[in-house]
Tab-separated table of N, CA and C in Angstrom:
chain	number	residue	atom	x	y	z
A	1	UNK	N	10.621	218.254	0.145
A	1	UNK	CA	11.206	216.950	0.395
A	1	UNK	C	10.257	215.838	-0.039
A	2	UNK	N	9.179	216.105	0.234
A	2	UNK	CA	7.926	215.352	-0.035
A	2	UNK	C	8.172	215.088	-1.260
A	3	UNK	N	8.018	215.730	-2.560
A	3	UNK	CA	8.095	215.617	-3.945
A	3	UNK	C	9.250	214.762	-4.742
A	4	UNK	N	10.269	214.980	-3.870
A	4	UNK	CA	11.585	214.382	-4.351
A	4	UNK	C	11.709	212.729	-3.724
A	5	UNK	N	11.247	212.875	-2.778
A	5	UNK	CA	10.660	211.180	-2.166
A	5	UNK	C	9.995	210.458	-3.232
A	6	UNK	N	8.594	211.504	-3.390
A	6	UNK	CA	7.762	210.672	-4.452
A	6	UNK	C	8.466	210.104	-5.922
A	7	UNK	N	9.225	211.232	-6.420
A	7	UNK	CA	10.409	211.266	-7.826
A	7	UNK	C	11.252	209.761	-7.629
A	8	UNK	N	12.059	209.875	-6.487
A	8	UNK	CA	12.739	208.598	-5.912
A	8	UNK	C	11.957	207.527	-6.077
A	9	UNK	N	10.785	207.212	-5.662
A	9	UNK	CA	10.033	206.126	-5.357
A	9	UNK	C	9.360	205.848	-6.642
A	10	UNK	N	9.406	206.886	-7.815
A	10	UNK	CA	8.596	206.292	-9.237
A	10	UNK	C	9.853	206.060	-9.767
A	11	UNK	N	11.187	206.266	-9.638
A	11	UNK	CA	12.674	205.912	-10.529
A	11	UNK	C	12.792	204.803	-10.190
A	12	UNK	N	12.653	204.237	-8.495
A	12	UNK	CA	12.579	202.850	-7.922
A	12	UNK	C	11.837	201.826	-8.177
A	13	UNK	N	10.670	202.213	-8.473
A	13	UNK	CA	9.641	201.514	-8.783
A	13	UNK	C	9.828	201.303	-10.708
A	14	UNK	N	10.260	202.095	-11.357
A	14	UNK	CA	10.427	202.062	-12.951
A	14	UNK	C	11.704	200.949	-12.894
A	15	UNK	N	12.290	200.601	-12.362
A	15	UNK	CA	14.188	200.127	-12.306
A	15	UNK	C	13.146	199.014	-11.889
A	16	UNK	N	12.540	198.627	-10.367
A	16	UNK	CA	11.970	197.424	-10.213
A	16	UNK	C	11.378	196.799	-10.858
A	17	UNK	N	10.237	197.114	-11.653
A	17	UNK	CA	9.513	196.932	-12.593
A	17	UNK	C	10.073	196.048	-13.835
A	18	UNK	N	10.955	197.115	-14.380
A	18	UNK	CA	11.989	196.576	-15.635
A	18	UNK	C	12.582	195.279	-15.349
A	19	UNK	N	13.648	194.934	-13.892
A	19	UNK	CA	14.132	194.330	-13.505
A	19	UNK	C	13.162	192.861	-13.226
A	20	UNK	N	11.801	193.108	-12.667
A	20	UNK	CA	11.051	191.834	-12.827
A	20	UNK	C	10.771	191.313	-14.063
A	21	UNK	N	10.184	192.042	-14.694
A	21	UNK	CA	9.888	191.837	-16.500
A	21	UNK	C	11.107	190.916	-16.819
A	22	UNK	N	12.301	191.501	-16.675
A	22	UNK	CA	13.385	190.759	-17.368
A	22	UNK	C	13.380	189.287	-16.617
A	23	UNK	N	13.568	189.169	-15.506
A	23	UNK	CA	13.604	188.155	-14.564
A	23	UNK	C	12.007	187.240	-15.020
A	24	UNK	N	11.092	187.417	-15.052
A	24	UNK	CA	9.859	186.663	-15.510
A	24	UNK	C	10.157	186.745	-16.622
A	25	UNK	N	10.989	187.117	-17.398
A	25	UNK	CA	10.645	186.268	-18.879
A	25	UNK	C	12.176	185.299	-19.022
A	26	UNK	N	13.170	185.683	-18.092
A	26	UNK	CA	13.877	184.426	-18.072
A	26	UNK	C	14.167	183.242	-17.562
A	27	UNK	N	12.882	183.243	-16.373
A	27	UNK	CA	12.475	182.327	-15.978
A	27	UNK	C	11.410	181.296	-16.650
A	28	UNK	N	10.559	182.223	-17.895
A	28	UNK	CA	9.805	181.339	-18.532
A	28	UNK	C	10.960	180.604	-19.717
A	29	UNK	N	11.989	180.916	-19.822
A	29	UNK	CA	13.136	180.553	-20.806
A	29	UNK	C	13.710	180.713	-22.127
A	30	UNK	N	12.424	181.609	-22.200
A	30	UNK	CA	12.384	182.113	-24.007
A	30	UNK	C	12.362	183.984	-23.612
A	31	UNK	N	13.251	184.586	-24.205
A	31	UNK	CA	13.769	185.911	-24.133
A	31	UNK	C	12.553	186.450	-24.818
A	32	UNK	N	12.030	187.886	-24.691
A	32	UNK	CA	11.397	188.606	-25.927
A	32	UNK	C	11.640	188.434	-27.284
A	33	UNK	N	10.968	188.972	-28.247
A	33	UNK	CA	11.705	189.590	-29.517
A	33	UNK	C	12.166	190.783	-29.049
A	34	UNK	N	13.349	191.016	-29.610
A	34	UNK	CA	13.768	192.604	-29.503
A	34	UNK	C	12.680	193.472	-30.030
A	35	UNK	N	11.855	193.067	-30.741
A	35	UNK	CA	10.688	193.878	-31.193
A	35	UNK	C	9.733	194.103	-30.081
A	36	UNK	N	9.679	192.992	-29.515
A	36	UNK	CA	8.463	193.043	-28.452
A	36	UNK	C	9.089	193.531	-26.878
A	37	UNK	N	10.357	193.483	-26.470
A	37	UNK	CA	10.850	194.225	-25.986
A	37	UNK	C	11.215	195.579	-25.325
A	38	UNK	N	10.883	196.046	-27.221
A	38	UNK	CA	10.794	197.699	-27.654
A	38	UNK	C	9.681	198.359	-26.739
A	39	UNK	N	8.974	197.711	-27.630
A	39	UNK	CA	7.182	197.685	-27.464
A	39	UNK	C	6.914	198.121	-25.880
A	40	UNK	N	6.930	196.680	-25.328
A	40	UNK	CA	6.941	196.568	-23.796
A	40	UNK	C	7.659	197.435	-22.687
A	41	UNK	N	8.525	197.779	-22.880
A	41	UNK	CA	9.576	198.782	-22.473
A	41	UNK	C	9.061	199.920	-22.893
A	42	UNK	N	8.476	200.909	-24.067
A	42	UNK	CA	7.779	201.771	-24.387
A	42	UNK	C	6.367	201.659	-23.472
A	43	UNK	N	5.678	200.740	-23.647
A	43	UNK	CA	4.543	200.955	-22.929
A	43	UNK	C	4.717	201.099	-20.756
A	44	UNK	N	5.783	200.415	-20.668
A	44	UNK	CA	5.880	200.786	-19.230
A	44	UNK	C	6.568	202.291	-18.890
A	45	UNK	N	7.103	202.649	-19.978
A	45	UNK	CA	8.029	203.954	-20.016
A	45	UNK	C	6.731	205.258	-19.683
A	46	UNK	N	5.453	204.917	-20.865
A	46	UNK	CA	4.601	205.791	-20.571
A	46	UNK	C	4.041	205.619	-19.574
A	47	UNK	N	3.039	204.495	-19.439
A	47	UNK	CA	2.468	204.040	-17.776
A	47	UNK	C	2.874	204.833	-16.591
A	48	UNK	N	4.336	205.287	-16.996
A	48	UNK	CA	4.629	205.803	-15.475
A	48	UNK	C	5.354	206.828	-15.789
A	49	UNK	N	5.047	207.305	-16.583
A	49	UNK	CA	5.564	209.552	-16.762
A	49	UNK	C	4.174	210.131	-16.194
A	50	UNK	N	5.249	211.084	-15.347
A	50	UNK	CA	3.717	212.131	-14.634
A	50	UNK	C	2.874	212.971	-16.124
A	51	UNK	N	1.762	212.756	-15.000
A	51	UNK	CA	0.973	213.840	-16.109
A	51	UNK	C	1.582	215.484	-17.159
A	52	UNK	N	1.314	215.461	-17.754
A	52	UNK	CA	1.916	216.729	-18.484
A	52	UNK	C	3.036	216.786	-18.399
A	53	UNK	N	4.272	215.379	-18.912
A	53	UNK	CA	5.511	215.049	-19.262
A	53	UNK	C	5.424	214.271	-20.166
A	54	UNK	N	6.858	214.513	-21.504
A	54	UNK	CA	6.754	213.538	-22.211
A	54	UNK	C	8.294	212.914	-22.448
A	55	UNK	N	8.728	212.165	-22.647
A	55	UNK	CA	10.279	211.828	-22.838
A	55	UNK	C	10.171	210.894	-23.991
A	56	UNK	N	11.412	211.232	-24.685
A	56	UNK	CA	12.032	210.658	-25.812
A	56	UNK	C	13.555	210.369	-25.608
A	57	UNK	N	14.008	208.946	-25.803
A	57	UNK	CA	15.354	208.394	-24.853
A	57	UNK	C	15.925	207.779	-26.795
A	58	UNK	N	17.454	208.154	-26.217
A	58	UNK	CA	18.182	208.048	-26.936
A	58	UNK	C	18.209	206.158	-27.990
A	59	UNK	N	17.657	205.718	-26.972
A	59	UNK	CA	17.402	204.439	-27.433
A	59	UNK	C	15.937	204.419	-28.105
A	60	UNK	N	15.190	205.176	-28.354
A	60	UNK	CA	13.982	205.110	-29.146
A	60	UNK	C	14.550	205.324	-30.764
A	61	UNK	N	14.061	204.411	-31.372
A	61	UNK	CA	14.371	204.312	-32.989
A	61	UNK	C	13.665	205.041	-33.875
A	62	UNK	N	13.032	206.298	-33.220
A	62	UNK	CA	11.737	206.875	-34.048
A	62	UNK	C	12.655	208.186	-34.862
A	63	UNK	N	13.624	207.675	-35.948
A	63	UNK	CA	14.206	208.551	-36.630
A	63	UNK	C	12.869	208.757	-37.842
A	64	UNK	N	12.659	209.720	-38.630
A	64	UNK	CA	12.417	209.820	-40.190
A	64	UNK	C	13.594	210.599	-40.898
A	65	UNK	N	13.474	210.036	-42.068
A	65	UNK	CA	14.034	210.783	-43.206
A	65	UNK	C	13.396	212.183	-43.404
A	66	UNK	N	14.646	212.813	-43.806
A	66	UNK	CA	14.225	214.712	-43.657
A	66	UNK	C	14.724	214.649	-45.530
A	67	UNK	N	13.197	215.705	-46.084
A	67	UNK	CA	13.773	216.096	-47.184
A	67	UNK	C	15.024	215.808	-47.557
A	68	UNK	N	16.041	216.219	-46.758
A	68	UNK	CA	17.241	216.695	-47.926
A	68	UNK	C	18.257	215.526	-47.766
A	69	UNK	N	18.738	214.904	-48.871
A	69	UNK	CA	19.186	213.628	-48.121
A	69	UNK	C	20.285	213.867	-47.618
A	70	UNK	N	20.898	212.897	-47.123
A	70	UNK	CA	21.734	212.956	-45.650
A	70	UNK	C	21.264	213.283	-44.526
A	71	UNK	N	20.091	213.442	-44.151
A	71	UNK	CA	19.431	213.731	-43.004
A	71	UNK	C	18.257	212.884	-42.410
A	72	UNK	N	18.466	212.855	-41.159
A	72	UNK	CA	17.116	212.029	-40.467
A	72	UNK	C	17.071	212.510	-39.180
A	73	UNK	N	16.123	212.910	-38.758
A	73	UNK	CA	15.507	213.463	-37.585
A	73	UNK	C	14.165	213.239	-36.659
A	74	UNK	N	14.138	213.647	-35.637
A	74	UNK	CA	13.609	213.040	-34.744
A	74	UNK	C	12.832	214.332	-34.339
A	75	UNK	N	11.475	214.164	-34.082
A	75	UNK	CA	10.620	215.015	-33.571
A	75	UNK	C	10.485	215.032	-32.234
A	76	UNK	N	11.054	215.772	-31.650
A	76	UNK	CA	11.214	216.038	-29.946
A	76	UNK	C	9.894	216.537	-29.113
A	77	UNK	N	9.606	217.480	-30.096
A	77	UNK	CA	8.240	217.947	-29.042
A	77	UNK	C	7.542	218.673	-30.519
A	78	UNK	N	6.257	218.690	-30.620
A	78	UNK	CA	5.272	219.539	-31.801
A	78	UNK	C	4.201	219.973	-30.757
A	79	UNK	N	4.674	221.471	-30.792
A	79	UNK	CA	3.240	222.525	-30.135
A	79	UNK	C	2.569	223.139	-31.386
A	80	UNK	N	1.744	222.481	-31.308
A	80	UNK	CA	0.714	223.111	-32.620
A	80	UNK	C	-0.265	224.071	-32.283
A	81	UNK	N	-0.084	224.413	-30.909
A	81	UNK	CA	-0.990	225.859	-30.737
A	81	UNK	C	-0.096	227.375	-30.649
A	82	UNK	N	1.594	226.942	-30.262
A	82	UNK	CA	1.904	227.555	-30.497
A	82	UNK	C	3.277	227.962	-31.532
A	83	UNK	N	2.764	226.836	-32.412
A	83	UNK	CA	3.274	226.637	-33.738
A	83	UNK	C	4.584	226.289	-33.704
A	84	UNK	N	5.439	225.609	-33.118
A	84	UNK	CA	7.192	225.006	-33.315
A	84	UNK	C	7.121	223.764	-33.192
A	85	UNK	N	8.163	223.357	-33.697
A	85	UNK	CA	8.768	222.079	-33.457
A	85	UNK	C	10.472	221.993	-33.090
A	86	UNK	N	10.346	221.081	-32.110
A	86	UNK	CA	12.116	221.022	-31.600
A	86	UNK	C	11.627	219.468	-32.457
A	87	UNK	N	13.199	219.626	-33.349
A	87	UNK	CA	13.984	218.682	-34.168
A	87	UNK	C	15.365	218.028	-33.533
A	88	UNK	N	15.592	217.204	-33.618
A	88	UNK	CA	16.909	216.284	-33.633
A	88	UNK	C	17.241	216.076	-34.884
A	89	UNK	N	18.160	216.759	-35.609
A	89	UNK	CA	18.527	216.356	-36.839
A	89	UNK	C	19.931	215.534	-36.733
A	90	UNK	N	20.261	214.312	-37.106
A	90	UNK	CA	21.367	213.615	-37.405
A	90	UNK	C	22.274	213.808	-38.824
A	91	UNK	N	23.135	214.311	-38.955
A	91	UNK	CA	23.426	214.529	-40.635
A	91	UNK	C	24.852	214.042	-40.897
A	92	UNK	N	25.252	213.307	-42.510
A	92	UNK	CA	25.589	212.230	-42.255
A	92	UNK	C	27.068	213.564	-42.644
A	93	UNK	N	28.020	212.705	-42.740
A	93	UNK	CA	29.419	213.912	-43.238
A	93	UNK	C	29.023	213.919	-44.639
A	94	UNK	N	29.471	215.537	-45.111
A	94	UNK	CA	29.481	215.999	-46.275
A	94	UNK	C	28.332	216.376	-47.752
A	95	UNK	N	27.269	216.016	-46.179
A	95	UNK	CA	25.811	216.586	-46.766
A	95	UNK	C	25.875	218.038	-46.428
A	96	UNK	N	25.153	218.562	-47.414
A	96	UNK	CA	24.774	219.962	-47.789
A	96	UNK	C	23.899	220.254	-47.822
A	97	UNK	N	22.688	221.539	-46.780
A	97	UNK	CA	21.602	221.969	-46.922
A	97	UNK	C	21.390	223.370	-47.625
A	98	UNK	N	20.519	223.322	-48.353
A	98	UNK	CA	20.240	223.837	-49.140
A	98	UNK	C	20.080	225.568	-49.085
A	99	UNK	N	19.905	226.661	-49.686
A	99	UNK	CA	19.687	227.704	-49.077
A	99	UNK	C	18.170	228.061	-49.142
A	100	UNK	N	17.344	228.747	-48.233
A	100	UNK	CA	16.083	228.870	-47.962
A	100	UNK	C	15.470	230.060	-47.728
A	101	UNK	N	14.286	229.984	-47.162
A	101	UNK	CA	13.991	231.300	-46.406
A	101	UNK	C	13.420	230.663	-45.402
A	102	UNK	N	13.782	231.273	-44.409
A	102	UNK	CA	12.921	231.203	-43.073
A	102	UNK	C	11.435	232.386	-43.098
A	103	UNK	N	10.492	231.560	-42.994
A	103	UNK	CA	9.168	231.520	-42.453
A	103	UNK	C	9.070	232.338	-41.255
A	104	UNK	N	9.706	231.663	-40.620
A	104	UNK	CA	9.779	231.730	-38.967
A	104	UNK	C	10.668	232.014	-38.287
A	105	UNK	N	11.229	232.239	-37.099
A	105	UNK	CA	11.710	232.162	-36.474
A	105	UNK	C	12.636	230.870	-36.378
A	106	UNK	N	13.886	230.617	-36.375
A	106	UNK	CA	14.576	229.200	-36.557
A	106	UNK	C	15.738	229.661	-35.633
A	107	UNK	N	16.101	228.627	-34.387
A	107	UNK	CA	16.983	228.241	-33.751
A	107	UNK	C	17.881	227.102	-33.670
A	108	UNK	N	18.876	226.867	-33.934
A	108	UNK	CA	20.009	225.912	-34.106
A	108	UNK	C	20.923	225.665	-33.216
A	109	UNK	N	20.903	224.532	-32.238
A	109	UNK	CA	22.134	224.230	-30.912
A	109	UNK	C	22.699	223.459	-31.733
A	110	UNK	N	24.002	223.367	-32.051
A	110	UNK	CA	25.163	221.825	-32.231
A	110	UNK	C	25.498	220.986	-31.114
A	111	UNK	N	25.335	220.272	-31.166
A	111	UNK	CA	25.328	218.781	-30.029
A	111	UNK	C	26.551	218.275	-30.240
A	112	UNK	N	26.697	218.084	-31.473
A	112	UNK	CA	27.692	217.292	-31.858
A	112	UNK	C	28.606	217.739	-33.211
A	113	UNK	N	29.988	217.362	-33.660
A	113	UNK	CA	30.267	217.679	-34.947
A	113	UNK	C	30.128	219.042	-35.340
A	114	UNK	N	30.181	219.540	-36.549
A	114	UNK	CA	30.109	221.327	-37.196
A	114	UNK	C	29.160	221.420	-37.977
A	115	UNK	N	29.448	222.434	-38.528
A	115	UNK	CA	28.181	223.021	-39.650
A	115	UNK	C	28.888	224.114	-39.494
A	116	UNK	N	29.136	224.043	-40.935
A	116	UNK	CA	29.075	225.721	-41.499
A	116	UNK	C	28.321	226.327	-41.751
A	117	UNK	N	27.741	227.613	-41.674
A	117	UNK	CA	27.061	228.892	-41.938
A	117	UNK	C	27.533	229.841	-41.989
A	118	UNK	N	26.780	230.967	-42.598
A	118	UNK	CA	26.872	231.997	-42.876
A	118	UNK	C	28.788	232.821	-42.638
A	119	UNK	N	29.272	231.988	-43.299
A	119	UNK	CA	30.925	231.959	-42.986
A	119	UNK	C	31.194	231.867	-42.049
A	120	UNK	N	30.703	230.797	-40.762
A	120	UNK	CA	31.152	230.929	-39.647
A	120	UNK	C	31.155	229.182	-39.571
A	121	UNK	N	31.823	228.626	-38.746
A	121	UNK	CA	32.119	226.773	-38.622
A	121	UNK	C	31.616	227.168	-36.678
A	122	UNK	N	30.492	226.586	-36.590
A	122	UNK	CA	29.636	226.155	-35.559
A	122	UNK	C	30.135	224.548	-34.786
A	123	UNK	N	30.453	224.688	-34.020
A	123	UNK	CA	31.033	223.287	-33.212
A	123	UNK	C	30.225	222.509	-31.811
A	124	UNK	N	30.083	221.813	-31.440
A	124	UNK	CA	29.236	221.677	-30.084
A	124	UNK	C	28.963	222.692	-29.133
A	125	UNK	N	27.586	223.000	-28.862
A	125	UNK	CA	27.407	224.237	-27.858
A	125	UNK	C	27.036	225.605	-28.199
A	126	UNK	N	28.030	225.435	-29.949
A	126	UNK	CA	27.225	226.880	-30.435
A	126	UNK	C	26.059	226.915	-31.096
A	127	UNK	N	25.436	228.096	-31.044
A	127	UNK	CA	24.015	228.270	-31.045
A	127	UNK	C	23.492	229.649	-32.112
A	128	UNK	N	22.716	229.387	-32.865
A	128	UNK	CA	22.762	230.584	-33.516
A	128	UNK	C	21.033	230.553	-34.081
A	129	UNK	N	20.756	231.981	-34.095
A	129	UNK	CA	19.144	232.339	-34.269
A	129	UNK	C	18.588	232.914	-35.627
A	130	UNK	N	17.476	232.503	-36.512
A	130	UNK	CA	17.528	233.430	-37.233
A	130	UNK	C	15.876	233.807	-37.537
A	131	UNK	N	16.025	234.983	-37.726
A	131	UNK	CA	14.578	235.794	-37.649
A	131	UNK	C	13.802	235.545	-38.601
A	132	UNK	N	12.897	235.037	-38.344
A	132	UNK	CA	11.634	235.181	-39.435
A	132	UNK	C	11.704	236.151	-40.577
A	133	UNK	N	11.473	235.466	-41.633
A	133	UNK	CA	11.752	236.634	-43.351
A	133	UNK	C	12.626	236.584	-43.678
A	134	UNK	N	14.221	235.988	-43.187
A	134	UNK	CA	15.470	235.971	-43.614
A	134	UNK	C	15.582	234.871	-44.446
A	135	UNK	N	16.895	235.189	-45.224
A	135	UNK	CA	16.966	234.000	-45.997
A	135	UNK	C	18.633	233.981	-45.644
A	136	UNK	N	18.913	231.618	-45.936
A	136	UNK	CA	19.609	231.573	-45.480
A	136	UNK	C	20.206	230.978	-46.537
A	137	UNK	N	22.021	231.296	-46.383
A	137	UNK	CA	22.649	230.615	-47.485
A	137	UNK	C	22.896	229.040	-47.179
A	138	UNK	N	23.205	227.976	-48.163
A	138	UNK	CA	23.513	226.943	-48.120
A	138	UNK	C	24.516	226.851	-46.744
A	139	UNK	N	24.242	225.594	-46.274
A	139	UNK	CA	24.737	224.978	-44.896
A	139	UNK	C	25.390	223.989	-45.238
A	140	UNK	N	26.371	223.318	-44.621
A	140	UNK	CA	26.962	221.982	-44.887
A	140	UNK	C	27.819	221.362	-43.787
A	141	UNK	N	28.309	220.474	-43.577
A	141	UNK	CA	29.459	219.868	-42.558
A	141	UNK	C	29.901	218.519	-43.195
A	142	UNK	N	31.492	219.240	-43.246
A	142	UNK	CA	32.378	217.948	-43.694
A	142	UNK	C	32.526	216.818	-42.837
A	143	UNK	N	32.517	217.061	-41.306
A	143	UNK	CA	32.217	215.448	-40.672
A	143	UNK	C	31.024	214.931	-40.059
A	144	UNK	N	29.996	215.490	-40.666
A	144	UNK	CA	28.924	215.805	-40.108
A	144	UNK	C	28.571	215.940	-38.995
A	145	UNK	N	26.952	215.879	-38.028
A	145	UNK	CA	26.957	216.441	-36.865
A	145	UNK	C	25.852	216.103	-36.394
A	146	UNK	N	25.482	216.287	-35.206
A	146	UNK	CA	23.742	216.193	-34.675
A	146	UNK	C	23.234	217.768	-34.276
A	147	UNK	N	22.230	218.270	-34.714
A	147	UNK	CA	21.946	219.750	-33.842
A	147	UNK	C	20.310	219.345	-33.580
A	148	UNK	N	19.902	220.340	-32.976
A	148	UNK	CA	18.834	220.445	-32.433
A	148	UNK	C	17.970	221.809	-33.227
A	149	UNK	N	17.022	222.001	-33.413
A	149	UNK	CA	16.258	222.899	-34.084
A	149	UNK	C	14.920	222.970	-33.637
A	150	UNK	N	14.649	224.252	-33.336
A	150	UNK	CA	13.173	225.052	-33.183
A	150	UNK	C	12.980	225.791	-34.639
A	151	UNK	N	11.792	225.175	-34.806
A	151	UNK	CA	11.653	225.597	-36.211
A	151	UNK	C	10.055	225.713	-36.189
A	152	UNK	N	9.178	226.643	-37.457
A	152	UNK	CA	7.771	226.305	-37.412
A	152	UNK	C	7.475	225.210	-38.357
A	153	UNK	N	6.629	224.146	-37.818
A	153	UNK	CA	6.672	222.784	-38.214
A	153	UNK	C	6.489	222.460	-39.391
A	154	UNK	N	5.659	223.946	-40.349
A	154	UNK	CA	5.618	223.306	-41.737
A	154	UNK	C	6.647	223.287	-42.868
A	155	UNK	N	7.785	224.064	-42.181
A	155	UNK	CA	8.535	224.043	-42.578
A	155	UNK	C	9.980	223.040	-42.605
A	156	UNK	N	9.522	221.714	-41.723
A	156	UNK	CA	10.605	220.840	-41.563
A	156	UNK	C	9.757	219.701	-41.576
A	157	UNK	N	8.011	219.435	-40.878
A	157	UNK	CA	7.835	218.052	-41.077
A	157	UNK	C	6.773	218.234	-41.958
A	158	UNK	N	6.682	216.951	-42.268
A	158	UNK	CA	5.671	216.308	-43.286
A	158	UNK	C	4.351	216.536	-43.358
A	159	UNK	N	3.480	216.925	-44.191
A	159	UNK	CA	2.442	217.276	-43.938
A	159	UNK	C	1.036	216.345	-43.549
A	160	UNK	N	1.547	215.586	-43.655
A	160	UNK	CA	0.946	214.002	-42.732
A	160	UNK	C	0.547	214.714	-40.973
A	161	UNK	N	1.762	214.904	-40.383
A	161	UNK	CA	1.838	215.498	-39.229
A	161	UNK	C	1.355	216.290	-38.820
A	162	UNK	N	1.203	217.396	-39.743
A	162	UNK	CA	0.120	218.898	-39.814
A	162	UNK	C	-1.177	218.617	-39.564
A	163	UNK	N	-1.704	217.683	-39.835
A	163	UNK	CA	-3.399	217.445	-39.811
A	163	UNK	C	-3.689	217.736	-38.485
């Protein structure tokens, strides 16, 4: 009970917080920049996540462009000790990914929209795995879609990121 008090009292205290910020800056009469906003709102977001938590909110703009165009994705979590990355890929309708080989181990949830594979049309919820050493045929979705992906990282981000 203790723990869930404390949980309560940092959600209360994050909502209060926000709620003064807004109130002191419309009392000084001049609004933020939406830029500085961002910013400010990001920095109180971290300030107050417990230790060894990290969150990424639907309102964070931290898309990149993915290789293949029609795609932009979002880096959810990078464990580099034990080598994956969970992806947010956004893809626009009637982009086509390419066929490959998996490296690694690669997992795929649909969130949203389809994707075809391996002759099968994947819809929200379905989920499909594929084993390290396989190779995969071209992918695509006619209205496009959002999925989620565990993948090993050198194989989806930039090598900027790898260092």
């Amino acid at each position: 009970m203790s723990d869930e008090i404390d949980t309560l009292d940092a959600v209360e205290f994050d909502e209060v917080l926000q709620l003064a910020l807004a109130e002191s800056a419309a009392a000084a009469g001049a609004a933020p920049s939406p830029d500085l906003k961002h910013r400010l709102m990001g920095r109180v977001r971290e300030a107050t996540e417990p230790t060894g938590f990290s969150f990424t909110w639907r309102a964070d703009d931290n898309w990149m462009p993915h290789p293949v165009p029609g795609i932009r994705m979002k880096v959810l979590a990078y464990n580099k000790r034990r080598r994956y990355a969970t992806l947010l890929l956004d893809v626009r309708p009637g982009t086509r990914f390419p066929s490959h080989h998996h490296g690694g181990a690669e997992e795929c949830y649909v969130v949203s929209g389809s994707l075809f594979t391996c002759g099968r049309r994947l819809g929200p919820g379905d989920f499909v795995h594929a084993d390290g050493g396989t190779d995969h045929g071209e992918l695509w979705t006619e209205e496009g879609c959002q999925v989620i992906l565990v993948v090993p990282p050198e194989e989806h981000l930039p090598p900027s990121m790898l260092a």
